[in-house]
mmCIF file of C-alpha atoms and ligand atoms in Angstrom:
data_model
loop_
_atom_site.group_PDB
_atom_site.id
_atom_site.type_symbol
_atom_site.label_atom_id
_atom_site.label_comp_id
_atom_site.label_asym_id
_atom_site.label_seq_id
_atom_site.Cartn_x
_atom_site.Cartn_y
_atom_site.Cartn_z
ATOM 1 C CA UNK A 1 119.000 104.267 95.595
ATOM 2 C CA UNK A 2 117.028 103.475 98.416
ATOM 3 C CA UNK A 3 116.952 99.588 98.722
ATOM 4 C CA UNK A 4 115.578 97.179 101.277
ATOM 5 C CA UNK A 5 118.723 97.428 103.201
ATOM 6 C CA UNK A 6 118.932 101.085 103.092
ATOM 7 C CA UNK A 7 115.692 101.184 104.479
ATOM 8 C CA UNK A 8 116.855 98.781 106.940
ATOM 9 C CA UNK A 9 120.176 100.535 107.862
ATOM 10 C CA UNK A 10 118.214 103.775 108.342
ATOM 11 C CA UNK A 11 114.911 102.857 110.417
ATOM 12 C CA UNK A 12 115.834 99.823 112.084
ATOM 13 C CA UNK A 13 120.003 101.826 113.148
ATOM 14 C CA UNK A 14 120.689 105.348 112.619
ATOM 15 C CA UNK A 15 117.839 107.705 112.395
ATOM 16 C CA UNK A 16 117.249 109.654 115.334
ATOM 17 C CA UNK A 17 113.802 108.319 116.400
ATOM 18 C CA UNK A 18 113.386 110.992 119.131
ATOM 19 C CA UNK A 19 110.726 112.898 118.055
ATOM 20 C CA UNK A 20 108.581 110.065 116.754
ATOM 21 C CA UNK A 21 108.826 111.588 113.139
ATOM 22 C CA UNK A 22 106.784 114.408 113.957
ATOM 23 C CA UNK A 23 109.767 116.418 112.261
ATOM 24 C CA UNK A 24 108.381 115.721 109.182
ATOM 25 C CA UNK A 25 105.170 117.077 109.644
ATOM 26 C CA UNK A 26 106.994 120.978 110.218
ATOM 27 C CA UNK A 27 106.038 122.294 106.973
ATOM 28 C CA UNK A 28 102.152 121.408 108.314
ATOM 29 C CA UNK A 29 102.366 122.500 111.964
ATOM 30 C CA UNK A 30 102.494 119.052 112.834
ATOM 31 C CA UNK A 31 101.136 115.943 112.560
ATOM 32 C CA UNK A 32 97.619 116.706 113.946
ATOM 33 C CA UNK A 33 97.131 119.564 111.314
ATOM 34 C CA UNK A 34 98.511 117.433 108.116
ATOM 35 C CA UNK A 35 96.245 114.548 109.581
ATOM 36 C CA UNK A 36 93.171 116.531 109.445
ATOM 37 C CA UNK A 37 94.118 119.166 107.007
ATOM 38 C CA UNK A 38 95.314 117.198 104.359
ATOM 39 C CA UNK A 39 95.100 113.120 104.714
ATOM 40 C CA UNK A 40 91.660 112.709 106.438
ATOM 41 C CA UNK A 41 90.100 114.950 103.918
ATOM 42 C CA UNK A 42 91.328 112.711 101.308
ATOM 43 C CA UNK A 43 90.249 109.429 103.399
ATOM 44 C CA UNK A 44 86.885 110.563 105.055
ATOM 45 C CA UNK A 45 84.827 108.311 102.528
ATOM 46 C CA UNK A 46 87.081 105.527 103.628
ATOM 47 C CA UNK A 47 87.056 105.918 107.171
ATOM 48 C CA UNK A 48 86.076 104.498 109.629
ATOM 49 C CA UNK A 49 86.923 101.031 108.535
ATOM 50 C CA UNK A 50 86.501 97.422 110.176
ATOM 51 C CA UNK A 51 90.042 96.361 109.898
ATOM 52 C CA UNK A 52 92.926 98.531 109.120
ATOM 53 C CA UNK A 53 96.064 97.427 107.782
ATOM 54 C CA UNK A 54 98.770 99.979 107.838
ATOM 55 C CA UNK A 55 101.941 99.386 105.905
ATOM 56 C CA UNK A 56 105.117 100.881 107.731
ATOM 57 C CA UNK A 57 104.071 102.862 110.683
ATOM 58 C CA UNK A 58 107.159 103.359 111.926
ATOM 59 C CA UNK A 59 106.882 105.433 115.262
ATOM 60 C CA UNK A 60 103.137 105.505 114.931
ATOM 61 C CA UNK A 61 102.606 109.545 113.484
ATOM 62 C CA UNK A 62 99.505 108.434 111.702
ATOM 63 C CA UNK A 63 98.674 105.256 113.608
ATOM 64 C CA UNK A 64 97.279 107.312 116.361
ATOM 65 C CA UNK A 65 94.550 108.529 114.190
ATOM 66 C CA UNK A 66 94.122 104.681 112.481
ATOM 67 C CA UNK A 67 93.748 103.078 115.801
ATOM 68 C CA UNK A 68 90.984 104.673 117.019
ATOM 69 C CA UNK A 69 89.368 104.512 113.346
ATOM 70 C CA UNK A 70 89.008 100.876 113.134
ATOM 71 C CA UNK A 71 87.543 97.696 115.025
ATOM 72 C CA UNK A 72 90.786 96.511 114.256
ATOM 73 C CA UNK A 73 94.556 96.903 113.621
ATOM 74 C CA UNK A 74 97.778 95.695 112.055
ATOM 75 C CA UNK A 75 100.252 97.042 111.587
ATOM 76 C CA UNK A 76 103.928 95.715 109.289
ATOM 77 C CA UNK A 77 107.207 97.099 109.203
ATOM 78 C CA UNK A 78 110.521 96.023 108.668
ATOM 79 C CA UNK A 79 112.077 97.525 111.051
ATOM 80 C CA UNK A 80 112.244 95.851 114.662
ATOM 81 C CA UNK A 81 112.855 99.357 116.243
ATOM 82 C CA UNK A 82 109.616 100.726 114.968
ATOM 83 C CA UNK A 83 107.674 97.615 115.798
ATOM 84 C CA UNK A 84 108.804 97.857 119.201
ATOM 85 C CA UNK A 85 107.876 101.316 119.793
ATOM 86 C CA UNK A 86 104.544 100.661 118.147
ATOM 87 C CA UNK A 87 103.754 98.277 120.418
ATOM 88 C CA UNK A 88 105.321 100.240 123.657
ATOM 89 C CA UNK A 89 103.436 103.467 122.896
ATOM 90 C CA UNK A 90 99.809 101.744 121.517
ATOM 91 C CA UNK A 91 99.810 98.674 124.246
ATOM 92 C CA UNK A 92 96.613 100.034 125.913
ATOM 93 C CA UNK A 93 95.202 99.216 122.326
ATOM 94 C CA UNK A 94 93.682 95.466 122.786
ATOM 95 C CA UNK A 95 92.630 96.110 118.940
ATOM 96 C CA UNK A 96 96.122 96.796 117.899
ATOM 97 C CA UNK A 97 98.741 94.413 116.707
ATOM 98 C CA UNK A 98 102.340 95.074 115.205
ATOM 99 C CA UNK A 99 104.319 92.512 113.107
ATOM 100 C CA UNK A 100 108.055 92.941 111.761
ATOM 101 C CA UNK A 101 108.375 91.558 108.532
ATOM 102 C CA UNK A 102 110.941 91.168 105.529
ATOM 103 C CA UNK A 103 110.148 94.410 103.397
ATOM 104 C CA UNK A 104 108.119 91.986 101.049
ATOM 105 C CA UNK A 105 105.516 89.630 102.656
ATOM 106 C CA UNK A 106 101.923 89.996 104.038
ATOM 107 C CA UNK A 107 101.786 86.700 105.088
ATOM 108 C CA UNK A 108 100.732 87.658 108.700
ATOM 109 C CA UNK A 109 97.651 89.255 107.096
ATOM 110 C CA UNK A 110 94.773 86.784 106.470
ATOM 111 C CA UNK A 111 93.304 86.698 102.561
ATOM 112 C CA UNK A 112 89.971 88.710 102.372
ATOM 113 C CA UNK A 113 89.791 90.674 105.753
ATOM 114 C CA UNK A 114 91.678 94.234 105.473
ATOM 115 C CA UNK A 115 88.799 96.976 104.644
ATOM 116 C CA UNK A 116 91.351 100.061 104.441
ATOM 117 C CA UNK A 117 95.168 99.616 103.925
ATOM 118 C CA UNK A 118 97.556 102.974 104.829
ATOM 119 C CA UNK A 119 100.776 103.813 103.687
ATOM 120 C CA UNK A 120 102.191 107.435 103.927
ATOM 121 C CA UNK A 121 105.667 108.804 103.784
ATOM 122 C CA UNK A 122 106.947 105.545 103.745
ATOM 123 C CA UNK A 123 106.968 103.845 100.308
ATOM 124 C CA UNK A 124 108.326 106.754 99.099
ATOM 125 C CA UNK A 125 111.475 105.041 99.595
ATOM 126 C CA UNK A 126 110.534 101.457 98.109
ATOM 127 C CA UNK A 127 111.635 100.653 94.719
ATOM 128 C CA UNK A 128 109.758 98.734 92.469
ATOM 129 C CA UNK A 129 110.378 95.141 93.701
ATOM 130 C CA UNK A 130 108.363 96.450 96.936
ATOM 131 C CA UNK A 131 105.630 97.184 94.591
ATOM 132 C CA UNK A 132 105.808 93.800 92.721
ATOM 133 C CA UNK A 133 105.478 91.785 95.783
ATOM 134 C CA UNK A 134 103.122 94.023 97.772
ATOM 135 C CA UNK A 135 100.657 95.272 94.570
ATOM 136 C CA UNK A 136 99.588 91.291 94.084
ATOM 137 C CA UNK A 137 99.062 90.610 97.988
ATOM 138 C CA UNK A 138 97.284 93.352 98.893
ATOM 139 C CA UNK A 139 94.878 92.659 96.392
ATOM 140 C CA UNK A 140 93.938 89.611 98.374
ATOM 141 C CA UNK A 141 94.068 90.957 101.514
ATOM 142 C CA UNK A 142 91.636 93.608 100.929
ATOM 143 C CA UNK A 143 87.628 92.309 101.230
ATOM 144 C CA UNK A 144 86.073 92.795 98.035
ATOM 145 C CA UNK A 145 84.500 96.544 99.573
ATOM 146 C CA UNK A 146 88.100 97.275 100.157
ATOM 147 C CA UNK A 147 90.362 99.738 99.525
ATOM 148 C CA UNK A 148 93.709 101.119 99.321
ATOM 149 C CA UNK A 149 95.226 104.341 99.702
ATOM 150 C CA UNK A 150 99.484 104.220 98.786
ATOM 151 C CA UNK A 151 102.136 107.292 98.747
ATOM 152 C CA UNK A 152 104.919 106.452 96.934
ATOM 153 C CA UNK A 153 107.802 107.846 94.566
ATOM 154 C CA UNK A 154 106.989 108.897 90.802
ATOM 155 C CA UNK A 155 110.745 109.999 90.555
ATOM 156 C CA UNK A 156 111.087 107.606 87.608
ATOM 157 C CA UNK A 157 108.184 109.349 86.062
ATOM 158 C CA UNK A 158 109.796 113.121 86.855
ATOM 159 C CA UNK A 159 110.552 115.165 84.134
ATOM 160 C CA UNK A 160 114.250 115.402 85.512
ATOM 161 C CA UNK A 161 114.889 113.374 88.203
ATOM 162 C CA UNK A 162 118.574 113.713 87.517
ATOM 163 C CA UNK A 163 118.793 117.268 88.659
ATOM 164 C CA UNK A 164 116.090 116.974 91.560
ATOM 165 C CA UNK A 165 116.932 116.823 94.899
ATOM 166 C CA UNK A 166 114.868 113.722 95.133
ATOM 167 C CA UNK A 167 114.619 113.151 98.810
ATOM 168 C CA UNK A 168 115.822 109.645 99.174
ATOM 169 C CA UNK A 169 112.320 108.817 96.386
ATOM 170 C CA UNK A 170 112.722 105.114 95.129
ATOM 171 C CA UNK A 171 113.862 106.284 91.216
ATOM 172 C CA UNK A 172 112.538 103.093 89.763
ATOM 173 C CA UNK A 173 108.630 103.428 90.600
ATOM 174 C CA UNK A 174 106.343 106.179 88.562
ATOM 175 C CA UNK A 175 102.750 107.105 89.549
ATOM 176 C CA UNK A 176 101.752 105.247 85.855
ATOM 177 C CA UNK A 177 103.952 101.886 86.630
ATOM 178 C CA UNK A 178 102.280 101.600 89.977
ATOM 179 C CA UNK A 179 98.442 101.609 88.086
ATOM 180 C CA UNK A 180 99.988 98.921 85.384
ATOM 181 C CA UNK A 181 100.909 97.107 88.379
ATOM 182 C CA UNK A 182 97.530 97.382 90.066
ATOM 183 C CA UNK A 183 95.716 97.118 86.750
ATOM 184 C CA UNK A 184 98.010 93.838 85.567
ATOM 185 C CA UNK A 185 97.460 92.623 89.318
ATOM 186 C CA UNK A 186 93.618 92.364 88.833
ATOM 187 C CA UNK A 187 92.824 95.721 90.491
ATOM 188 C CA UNK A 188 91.389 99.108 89.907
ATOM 189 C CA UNK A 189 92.740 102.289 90.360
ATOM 190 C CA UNK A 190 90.097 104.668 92.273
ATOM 191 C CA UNK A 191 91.951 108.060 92.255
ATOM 192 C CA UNK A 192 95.940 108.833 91.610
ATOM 193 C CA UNK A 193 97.316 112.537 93.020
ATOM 194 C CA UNK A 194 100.786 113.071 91.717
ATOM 195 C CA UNK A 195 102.036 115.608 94.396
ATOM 196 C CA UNK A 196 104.974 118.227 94.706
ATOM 197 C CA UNK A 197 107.159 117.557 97.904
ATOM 198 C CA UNK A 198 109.087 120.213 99.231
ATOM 199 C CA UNK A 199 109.419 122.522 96.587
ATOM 200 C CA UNK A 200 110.749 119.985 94.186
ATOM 201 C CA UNK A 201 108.099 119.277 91.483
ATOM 202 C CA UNK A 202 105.449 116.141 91.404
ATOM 203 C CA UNK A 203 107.848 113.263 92.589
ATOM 204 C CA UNK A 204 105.266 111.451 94.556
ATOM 205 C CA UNK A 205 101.894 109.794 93.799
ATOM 206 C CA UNK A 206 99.304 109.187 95.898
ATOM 207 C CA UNK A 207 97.420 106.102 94.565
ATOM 208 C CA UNK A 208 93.803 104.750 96.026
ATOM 209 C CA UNK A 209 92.760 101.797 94.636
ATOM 210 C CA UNK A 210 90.776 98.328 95.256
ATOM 211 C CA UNK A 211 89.962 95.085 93.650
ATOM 212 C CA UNK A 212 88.546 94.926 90.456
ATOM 213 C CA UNK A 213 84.890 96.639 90.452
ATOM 214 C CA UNK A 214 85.444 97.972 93.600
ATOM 215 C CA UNK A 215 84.536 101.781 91.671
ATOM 216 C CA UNK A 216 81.705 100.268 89.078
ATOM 217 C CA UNK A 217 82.343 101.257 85.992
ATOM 218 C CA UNK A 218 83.918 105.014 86.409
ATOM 219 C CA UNK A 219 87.272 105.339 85.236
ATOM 220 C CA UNK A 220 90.649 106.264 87.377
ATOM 221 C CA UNK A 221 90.514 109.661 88.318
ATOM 222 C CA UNK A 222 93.993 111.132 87.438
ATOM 223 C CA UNK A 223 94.731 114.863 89.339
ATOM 224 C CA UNK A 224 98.191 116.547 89.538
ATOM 225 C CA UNK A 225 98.632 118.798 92.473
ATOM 226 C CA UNK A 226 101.797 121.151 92.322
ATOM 227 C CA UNK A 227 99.782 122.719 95.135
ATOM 228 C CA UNK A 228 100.815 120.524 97.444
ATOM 229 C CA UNK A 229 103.018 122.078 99.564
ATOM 230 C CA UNK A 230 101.283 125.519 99.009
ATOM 231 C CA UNK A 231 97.813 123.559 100.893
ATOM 232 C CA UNK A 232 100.506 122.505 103.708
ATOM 233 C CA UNK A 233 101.727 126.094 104.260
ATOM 234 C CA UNK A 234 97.693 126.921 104.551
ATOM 235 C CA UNK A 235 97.429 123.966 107.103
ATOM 236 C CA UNK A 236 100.235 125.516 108.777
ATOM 237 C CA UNK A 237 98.898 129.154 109.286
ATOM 238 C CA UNK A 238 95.335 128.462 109.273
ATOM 239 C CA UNK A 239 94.312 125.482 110.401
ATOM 240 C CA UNK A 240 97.118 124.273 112.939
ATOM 241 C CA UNK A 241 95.826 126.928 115.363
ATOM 242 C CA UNK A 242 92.572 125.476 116.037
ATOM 243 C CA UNK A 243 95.061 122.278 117.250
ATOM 244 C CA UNK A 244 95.676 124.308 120.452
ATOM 245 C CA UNK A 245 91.702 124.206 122.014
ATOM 246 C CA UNK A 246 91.450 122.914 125.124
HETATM 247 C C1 LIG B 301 110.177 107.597 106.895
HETATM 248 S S1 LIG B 301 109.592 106.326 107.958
HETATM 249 C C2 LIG B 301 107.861 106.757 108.020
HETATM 250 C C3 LIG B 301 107.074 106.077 109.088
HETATM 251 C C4 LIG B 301 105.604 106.524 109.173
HETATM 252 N N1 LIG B 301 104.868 106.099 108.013
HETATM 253 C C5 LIG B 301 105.515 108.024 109.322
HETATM 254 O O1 LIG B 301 105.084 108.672 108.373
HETATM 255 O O2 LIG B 301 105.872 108.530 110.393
HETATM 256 C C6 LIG B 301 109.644 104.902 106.889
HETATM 257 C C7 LIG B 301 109.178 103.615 107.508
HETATM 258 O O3 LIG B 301 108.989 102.651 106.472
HETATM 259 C C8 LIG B 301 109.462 101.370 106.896
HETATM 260 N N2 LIG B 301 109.659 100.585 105.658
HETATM 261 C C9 LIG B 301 110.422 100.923 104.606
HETATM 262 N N3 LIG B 301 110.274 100.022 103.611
HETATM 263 C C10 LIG B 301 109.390 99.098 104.058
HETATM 264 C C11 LIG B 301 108.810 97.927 103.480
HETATM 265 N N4 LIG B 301 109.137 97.515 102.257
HETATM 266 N N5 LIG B 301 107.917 97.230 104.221
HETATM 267 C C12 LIG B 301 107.605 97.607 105.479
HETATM 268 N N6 LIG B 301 108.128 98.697 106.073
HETATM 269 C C13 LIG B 301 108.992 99.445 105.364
HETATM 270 C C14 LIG B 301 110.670 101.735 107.743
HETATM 271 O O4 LIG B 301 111.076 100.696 108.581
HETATM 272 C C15 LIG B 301 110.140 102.966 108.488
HETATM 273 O O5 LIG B 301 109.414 102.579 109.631
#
């Protein structure tokens, strides 16, 4: 059951930070590949954006793509380690900031100013007192045009999360409890993906979503990709190559 603590205990004291997380980009060819193979093709109607708020970046695998995105950066994570090397390895960045914080509060963010927020492979571990806390806030932090894009667990919402090999996934927070959340929170859900991970079936959700009205009118767009991992084998073989030009 990955709580705050175990979170803590991991990121901020044992993991092996060495390769920056870029290990967990293998199964794309890396982290430039998955970037612009499969996040940025999801995000290119958000992006570029004013101000970016990016929610646990740890050693910065996708912050090197936000940074240079945005007029301006924050980024919050609860780990001191991370924070630190965020700040070591993006200090030529007079745009970028990093804050620690508690696992719960936004309060370094000001109300109304965050155009895009980013979250991946992170949340994945957050149960659903995370989402409780950070749901409600981020709603205020985003400007009205704002939006949203979250990847977190839908173990709790998996067929048979008992016999998975669930990959650390928070089991108390389902793609459809996350967009009650956003809906009870005054917001509107844009688009949810529930995604495979790793063989396993759809125990993730990706969920983009804004302030009320932020879509007009059109209802959430609800898309379950057990493809995932097939489209990162793709990346892999035929789009990481193009990585290598000069
Ligand atoms: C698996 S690492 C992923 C880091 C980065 N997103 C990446 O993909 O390389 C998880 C990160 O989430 C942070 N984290 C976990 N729960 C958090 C929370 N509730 N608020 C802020 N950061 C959190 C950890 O400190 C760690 O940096």
């Amino acid at each position: 059951m990955p709580e705050l603590d175990w979170n803590k205990a991991v990121f901020d004291g044992n993991y092996d930070w060495r390769q920056g997380g870029e290990e967990w980009s293998a199964p794309w060819g890396g982290s430039e590949a998955q970037w612009f193979g499969s996040l940025y093709p999801r995000l290119h109607r958000l992006l570029p954006a004013g101000r970016i708020l990016e929610i646990a970046p740890g050693f910065g695998r996708w912050t090197k793509f936000l940074i240079p995105a945005c007029a301006d950066y924050l980024g919050v994570d609860l780990a001191a380690a991370c924070v630190n090397a965020c700040r070591t390895r993006f200090a030529r960045a007079s745009h970028a900031r990093f804050v620690q914080n508690d696992g719960f509060s936004l309060d370094a963010v000001p109300d109304g100013s965050i155009d895009f927020v980013f979250s991946f492979d992170s949340l994945v571990h957050a149960e659903i007192d995370v989402f409780r806390t950070y749901i409600p806030q981020l709603l205020r932090k985003l400007a009205p045009s704002g939006m949203a894009f979250l990847h977190h667990s839908n173990l709790k919402g998996f067929d048979n999360p008992e016999s998975a090999p669930h990959h650390e996934r928070a089991r108390s927070v389902s793609g459809r409890e996350v967009g009650n959340l956003i809906a009870q929170s005054g917001g509107q859900v844009v688009i949810q993906e529930w995604i495979t991970w790793d063989g396993v079936g759809p125990i993730d959700c990706l969920t983009t979503f804004g302030r009320a009205g932020v879509n007009g009118d059109k209802k959430a767009v609800q898309l379950v990709n057990v493809k995932f991992m097939d489209e990162a084998a793709a990346i892999r073989d035929f789009q990481r190559p193009y990585c290598d030009i000069k």
